[in-house]
Short mmCIF file of C-alpha atoms in Angstrom, two decimals:
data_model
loop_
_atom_site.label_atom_id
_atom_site.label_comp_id
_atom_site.label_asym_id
_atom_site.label_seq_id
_atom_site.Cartn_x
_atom_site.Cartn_y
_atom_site.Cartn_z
CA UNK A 169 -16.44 6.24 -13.29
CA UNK A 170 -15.68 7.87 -10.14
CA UNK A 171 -13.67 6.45 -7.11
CA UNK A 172 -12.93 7.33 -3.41
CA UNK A 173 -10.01 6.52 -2.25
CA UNK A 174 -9.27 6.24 1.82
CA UNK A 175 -5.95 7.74 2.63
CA UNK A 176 -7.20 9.48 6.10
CA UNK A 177 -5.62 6.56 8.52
CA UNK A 178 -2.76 7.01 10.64
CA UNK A 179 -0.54 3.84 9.17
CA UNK A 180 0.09 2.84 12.86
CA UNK A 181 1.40 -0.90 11.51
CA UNK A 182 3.91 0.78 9.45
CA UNK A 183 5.68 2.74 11.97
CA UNK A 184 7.99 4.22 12.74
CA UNK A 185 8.21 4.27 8.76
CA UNK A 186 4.96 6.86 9.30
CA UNK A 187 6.24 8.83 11.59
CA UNK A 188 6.75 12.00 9.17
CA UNK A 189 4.69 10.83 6.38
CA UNK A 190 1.50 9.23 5.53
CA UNK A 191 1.13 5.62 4.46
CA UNK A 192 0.29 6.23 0.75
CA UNK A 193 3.23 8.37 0.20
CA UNK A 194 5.88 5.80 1.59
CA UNK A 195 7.83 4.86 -1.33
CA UNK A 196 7.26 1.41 -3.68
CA UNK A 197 10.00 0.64 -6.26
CA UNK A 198 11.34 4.63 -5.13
CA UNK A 199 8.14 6.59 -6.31
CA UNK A 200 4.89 7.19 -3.87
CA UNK A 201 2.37 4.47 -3.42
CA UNK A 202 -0.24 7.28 -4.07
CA UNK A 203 0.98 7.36 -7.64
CA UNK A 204 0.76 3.35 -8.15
CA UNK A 205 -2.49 4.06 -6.76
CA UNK A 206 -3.65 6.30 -9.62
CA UNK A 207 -2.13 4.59 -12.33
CA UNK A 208 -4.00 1.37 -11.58
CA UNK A 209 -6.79 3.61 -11.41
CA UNK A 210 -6.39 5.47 -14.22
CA UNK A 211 -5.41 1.97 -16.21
CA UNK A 212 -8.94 1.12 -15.19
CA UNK A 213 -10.59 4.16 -16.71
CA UNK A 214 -11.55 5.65 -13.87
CA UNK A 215 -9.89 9.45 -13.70
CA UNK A 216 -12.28 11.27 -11.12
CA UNK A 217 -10.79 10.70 -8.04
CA UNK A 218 -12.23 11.87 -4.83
CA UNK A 219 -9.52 11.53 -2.08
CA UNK A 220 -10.19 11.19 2.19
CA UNK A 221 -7.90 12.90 4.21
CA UNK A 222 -7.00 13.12 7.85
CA UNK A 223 -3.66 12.46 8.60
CA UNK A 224 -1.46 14.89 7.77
CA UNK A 225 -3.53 15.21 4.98
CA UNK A 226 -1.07 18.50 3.08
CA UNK A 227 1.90 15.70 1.91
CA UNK A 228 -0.62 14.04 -0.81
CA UNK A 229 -2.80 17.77 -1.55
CA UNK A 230 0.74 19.45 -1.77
CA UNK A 231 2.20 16.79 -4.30
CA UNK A 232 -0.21 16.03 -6.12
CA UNK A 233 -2.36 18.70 -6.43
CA UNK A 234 -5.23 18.64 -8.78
CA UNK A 235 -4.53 15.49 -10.45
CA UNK A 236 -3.63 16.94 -13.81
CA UNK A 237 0.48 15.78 -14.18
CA UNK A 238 -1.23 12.32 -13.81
CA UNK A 239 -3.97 12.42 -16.25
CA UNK A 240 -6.51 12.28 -13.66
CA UNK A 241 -8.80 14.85 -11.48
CA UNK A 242 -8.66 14.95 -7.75
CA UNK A 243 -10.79 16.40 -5.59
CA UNK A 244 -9.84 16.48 -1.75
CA UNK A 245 -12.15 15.74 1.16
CA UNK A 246 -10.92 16.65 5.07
CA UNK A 247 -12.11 14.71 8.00
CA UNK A 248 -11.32 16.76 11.20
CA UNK A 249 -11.78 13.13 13.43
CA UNK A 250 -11.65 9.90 11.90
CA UNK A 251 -15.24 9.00 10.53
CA UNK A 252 -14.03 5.53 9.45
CA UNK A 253 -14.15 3.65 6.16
CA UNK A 254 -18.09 4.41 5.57
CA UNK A 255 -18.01 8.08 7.29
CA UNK A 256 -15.27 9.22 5.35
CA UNK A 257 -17.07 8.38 2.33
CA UNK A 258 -20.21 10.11 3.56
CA UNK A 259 -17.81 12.84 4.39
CA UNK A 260 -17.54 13.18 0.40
CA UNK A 261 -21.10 12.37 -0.59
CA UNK A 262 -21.22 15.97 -2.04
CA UNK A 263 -19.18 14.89 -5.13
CA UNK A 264 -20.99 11.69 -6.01
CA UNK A 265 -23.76 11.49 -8.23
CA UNK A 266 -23.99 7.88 -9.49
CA UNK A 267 -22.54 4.10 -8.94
CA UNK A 268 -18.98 4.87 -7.70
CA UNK A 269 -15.66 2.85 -6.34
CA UNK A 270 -14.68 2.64 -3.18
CA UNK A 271 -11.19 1.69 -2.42
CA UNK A 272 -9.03 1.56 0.34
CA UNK A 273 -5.77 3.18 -0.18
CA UNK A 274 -2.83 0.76 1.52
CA UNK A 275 -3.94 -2.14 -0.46
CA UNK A 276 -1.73 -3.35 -4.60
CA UNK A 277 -3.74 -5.45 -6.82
CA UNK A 278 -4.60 -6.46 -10.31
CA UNK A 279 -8.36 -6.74 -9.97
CA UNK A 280 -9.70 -5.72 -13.02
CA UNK A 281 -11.99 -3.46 -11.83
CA UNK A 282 -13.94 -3.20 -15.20
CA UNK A 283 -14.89 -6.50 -15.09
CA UNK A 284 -15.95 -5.85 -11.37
CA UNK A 285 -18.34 -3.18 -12.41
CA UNK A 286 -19.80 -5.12 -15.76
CA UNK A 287 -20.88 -7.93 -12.94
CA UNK A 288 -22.41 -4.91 -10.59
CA UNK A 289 -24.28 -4.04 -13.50
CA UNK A 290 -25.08 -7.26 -14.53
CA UNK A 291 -26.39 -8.00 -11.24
CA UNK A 292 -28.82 -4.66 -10.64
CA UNK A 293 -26.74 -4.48 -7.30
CA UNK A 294 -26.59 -1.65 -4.94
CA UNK A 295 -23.50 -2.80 -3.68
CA UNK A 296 -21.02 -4.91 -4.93
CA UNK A 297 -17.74 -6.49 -2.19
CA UNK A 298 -14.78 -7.58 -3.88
CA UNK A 299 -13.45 -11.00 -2.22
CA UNK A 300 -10.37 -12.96 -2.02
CA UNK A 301 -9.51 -16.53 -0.12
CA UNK A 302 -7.49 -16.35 2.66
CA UNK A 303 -4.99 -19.24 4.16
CA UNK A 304 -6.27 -18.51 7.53
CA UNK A 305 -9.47 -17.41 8.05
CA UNK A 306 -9.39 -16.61 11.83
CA UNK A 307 -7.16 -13.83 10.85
CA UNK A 308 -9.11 -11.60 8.62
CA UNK A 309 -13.14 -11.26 8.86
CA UNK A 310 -14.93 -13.56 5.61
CA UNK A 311 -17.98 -12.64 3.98
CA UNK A 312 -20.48 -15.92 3.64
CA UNK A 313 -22.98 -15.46 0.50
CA UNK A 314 -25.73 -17.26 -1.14
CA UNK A 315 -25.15 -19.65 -3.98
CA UNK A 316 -26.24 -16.88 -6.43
CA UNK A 317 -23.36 -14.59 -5.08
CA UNK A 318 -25.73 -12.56 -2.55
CA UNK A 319 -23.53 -11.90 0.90
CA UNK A 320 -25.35 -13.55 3.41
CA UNK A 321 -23.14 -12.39 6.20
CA UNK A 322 -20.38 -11.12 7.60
CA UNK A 323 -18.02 -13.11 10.64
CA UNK A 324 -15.33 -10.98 12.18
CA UNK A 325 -12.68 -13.55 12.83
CA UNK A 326 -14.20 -16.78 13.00
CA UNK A 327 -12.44 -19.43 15.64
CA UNK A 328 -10.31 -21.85 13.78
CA UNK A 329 -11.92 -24.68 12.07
CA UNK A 330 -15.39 -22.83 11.66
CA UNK A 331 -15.25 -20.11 8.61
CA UNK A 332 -17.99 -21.38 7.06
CA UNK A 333 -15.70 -19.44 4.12
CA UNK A 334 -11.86 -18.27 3.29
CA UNK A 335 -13.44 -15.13 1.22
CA UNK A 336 -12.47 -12.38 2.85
CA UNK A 337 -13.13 -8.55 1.66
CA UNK A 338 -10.31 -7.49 -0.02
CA UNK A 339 -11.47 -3.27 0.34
CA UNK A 340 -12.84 -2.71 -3.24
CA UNK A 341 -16.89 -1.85 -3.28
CA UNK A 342 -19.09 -0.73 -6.33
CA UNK A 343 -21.85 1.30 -4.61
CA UNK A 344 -24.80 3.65 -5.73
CA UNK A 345 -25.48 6.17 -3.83
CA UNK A 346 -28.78 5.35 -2.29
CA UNK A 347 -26.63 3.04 -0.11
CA UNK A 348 -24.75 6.44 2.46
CA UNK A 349 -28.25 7.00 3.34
CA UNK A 350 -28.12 4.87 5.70
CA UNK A 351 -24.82 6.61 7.46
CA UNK A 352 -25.05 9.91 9.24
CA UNK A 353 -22.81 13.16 8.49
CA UNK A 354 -20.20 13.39 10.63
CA UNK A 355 -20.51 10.04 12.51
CA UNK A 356 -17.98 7.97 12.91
CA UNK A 357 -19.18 4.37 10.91
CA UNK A 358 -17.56 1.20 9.28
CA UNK A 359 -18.83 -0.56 6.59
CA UNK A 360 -17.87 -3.79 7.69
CA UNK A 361 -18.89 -3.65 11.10
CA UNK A 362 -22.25 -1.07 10.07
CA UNK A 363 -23.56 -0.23 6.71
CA UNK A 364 -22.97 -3.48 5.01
CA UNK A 365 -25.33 -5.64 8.04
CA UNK A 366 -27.50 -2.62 8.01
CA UNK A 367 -28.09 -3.21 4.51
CA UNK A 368 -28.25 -7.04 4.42
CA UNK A 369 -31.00 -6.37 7.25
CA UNK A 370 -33.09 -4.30 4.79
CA UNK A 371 -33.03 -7.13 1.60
CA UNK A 372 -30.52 -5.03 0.15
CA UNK A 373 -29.03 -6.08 -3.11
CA UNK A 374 -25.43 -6.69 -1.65
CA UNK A 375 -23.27 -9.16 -3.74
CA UNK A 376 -19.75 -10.20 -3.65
CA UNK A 377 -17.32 -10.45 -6.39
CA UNK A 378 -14.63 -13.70 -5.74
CA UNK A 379 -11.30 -13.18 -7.51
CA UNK A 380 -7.83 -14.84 -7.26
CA UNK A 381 -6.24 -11.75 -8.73
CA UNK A 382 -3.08 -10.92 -7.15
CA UNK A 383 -4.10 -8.82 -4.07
CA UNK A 384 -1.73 -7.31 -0.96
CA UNK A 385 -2.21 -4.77 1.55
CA UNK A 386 0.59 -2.63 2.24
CA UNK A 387 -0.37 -2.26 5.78
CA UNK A 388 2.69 -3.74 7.82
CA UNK A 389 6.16 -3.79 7.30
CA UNK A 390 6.88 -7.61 6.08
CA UNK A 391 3.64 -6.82 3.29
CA UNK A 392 5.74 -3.33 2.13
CA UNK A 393 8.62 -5.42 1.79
CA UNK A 394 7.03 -8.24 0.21
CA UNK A 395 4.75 -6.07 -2.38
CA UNK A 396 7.79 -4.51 -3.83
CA UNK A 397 9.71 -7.90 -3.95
CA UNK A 398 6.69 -9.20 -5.93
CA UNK A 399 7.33 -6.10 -8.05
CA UNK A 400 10.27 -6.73 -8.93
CA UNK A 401 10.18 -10.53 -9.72
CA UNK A 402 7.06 -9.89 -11.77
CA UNK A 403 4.87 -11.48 -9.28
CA UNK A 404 2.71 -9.09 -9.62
CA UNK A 405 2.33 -5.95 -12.08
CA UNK A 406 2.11 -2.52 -11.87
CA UNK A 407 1.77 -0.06 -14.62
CA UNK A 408 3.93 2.13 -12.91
CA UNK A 409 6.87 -0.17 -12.53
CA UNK A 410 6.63 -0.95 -16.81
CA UNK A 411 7.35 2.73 -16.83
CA UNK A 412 10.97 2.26 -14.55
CA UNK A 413 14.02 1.68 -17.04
CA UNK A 414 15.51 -1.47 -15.97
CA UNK A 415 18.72 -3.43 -17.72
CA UNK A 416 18.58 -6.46 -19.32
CA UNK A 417 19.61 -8.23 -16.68
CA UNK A 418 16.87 -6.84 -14.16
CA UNK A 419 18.09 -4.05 -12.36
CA UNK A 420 18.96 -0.49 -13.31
CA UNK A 421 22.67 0.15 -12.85
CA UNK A 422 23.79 2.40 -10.10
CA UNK A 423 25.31 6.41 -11.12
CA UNK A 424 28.48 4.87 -9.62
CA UNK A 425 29.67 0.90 -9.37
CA UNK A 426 33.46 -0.33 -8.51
CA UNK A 427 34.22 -3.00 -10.78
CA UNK A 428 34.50 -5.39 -8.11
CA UNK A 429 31.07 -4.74 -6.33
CA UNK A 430 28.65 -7.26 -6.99
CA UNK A 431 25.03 -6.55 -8.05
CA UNK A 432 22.71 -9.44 -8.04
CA UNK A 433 19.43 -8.55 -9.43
CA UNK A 434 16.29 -7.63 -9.37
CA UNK A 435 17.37 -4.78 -7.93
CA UNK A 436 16.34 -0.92 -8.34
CA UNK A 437 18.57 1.77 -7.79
CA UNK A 438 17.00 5.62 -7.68
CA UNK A 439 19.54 8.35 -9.05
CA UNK A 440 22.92 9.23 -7.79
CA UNK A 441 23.72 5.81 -5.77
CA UNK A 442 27.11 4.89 -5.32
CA UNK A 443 28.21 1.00 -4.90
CA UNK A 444 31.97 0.58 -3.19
CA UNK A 445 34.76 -1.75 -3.61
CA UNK A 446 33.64 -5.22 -2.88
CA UNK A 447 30.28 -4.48 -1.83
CA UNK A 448 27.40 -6.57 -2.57
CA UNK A 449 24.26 -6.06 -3.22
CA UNK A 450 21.31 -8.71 -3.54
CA UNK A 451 18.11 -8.79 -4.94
CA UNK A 452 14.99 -8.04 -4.85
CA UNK A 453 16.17 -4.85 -3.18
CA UNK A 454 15.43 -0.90 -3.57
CA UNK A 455 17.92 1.72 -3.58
CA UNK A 456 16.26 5.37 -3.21
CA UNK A 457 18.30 8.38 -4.39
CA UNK A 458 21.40 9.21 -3.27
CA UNK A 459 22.70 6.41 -1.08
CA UNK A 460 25.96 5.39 -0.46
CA UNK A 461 27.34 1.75 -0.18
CA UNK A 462 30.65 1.83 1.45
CA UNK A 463 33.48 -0.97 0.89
CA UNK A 464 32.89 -4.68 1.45
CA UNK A 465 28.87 -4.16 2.82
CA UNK A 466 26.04 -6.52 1.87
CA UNK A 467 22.80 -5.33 0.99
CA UNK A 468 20.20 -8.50 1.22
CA UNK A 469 16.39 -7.87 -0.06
CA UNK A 470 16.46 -4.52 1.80
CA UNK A 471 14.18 -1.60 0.61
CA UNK A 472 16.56 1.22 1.46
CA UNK A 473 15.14 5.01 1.11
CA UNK A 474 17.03 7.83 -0.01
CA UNK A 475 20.33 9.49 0.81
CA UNK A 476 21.33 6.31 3.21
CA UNK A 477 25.01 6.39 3.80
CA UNK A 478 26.20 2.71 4.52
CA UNK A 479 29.38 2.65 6.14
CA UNK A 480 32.18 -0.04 5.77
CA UNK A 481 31.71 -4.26 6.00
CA UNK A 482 27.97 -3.38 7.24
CA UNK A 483 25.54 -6.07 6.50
CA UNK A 484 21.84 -5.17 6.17
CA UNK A 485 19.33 -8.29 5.30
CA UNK A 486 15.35 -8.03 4.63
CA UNK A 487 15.18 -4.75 6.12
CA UNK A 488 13.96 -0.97 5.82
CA UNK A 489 16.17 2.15 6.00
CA UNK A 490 14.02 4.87 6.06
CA UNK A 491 15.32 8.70 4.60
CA UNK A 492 18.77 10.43 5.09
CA UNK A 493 19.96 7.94 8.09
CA UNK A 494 23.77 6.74 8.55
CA UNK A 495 24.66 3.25 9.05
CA UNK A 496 28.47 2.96 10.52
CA UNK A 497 30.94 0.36 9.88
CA UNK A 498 30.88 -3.23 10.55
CA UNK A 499 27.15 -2.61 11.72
CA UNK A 500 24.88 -5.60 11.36
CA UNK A 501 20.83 -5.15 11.08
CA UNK A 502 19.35 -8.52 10.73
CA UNK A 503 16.31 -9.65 9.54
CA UNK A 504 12.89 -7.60 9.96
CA UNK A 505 14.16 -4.40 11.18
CA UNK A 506 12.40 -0.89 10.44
CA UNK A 507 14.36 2.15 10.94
CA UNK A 508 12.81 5.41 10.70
CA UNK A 509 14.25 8.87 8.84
CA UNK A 510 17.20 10.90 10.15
CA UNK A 511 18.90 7.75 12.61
CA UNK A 512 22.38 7.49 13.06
CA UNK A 513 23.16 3.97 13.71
CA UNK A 514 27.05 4.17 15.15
CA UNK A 515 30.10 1.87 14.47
CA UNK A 516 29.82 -1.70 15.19
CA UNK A 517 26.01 -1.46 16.25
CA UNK A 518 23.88 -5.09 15.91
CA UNK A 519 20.24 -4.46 15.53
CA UNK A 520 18.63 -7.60 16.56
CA UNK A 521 15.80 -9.06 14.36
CA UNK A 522 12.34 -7.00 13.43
CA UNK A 523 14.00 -4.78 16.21
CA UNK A 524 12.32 -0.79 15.46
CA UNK A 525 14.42 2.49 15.57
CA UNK A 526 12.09 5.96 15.54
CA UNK A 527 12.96 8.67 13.93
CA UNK A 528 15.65 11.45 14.62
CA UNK A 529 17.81 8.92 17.26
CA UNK A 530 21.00 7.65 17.35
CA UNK A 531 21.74 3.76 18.42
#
């Protein structure tokens, strides 16, 4: 089987984490999402991959080239504008020629996506919507079908109290190709808000595909921290992570530990970290290469990037670091807070909660 995969967008919700890089190649559990992205794929059997790009579309192309180091093919597709979730696959129509995957490319999951396509099959459908429930169905758009699992409808946000459903699409599709006729080249179209009512409108064979599998979107910073906490607590699985050497006890040690820092796992260190006298670090939490925990700091559930230099007595809880920044002593960054690549954050400083910090400043 074939897949596209939509990595064109912006990753707006993620910044300033974004700022320099593109949201599939921000780091999960210290390697880039696009790679937990192919492996599930791959896991799957589905090694034809056809990727969207738009944003600065070289960092994936330049990385990951042809697809071959990770047993799969890619083949790259350039949007000069944004065409949207149904024009970006139109965009790539050229290298489809049968039923393929779509899948949106900021989203973890265990969806067996075999399964999905025996039921597409099963059901002679020209388009098949993965769904998930949702707590709060006001906050996502639900997809009402048919008691033989046709979708009926689609309602963008229904006012509380009247989802006639808490199934919302989850940004996995099974589609033949007779289904992009009805999108234009080059024009901008959704297939939530466009192709999927057009097609309902014509008696299209559109069906959904309910699961309860374990599904996230990576889109915002509380969901990056959260997928990689369900990472590491086995929440969730990811062939990937299987791949990571951890200890025993749940979390690789670091190059360098004093004998009185405390490590309090799961936690995941990348290579070269150093952990000071007294420090303490608490898990689930991510240490990217070459950081530096100085004396007596506390590291709580934070996702930290690489080559971080934490100064002295700092405390950092439920928080993101982003590359080669410098935190200075007794600093406190509380709860929520995203700092982007190359900040210094001076002596003393107190980052409020969720507070943001862009790239290349100094607090």
């Amino acid at each position: 089987m074939k897949a596209v995969l939509l990595v064109g967008g912006e990753g707006t919700r993620l910044r300033p984490l974004t700022c320099h890089t593109v949201k599939a190649m921000v780091p999960i559990l210290n390697r880039p999402f696009f790679e937990h992205l192919l492996e599930y794929l791959s896991s799957n059997d589905i090694d034809d991959i056809v990727v969207t790009l738009c944003y600065l579309p070289d960092r994936i192309e330049s990385r990951f080239g042809n697809g071959r180091d990770w047993g799969v093919k890619l083949a790259y597709v350039m949007e000069e504008t944004p065409l949207g979730t149904a024009g970006a696959v139109k965009n790539a129509e050229l290298h489809l020629d049968g039923p393929f995957f779509v899948f949106n490319g900021d989203i973890t999951t265990n969806i067996d996506l075999r399964a999905m396509l025996s039921f597409h099959r099963r059901r002679g459908a020209q388009a098949t919507i993965a769904l998930t429930p949702v707590e709060n169905p006001s906050a996502y758009g639900v997809v009402e079908t048919t008691g033989d699992g046709r979708v009926k409808r689609f309602i963008e946000k229904p006012p509380p109290g009247e989802a006639p459903t808490n199934l919302s699409n989850v940004g996995i599709y099974i589609l033949g190709p007779s289904v992009l006729e009805g999108a234009s080249q080059g024009v901008p179209c959704m297939f939530e808000h466009h192709l999927f009512p057009r097609l309902l409108s014509e008696g299209a064979a559109v069906y959904a595909y309910p699961t309860t599998d374990y599904w996230i979107d990576i889109g915002t910073p509380e969901k990056y921290r959260q997928v990689q906490y369900d990472l590491l607590t086995e929440k969730c699985a990811s062939s990937l992570h299987s791949k990571i050497t951890q200890t025993k006890g749940g979390h690789a040690a670091p190059t360098s530990c004093h004998p009185s820092a405390v490590v309090e796992g799961p936690v995941l260190f990348g290579d070269n970290c150093y952990i000071g006298a007294g420090a303490c670090i608490k898990g689930p939490a991510v240490l990217g290469d070459g950081c530096r925990i100085s004396d007596g700091s506390t590291i709580d559930k934070a996702i930290i990037w690489r080559n971080v230099r934490v100064g002295k007595e700092v405390s950092i809880r439920e928080s993101v670091i982003g590359d080669n920044c410098s935190v200075g002593d007794r600093s406190i960054i509380e709860s929520g807070s995203v700092v982007g690549d190359n900040v210094v954050i001076t002596e003393g400083s107190h980052l409020q909660a969720s507070q943001k910090v862009w790239p290349d400043t100094t607090v």
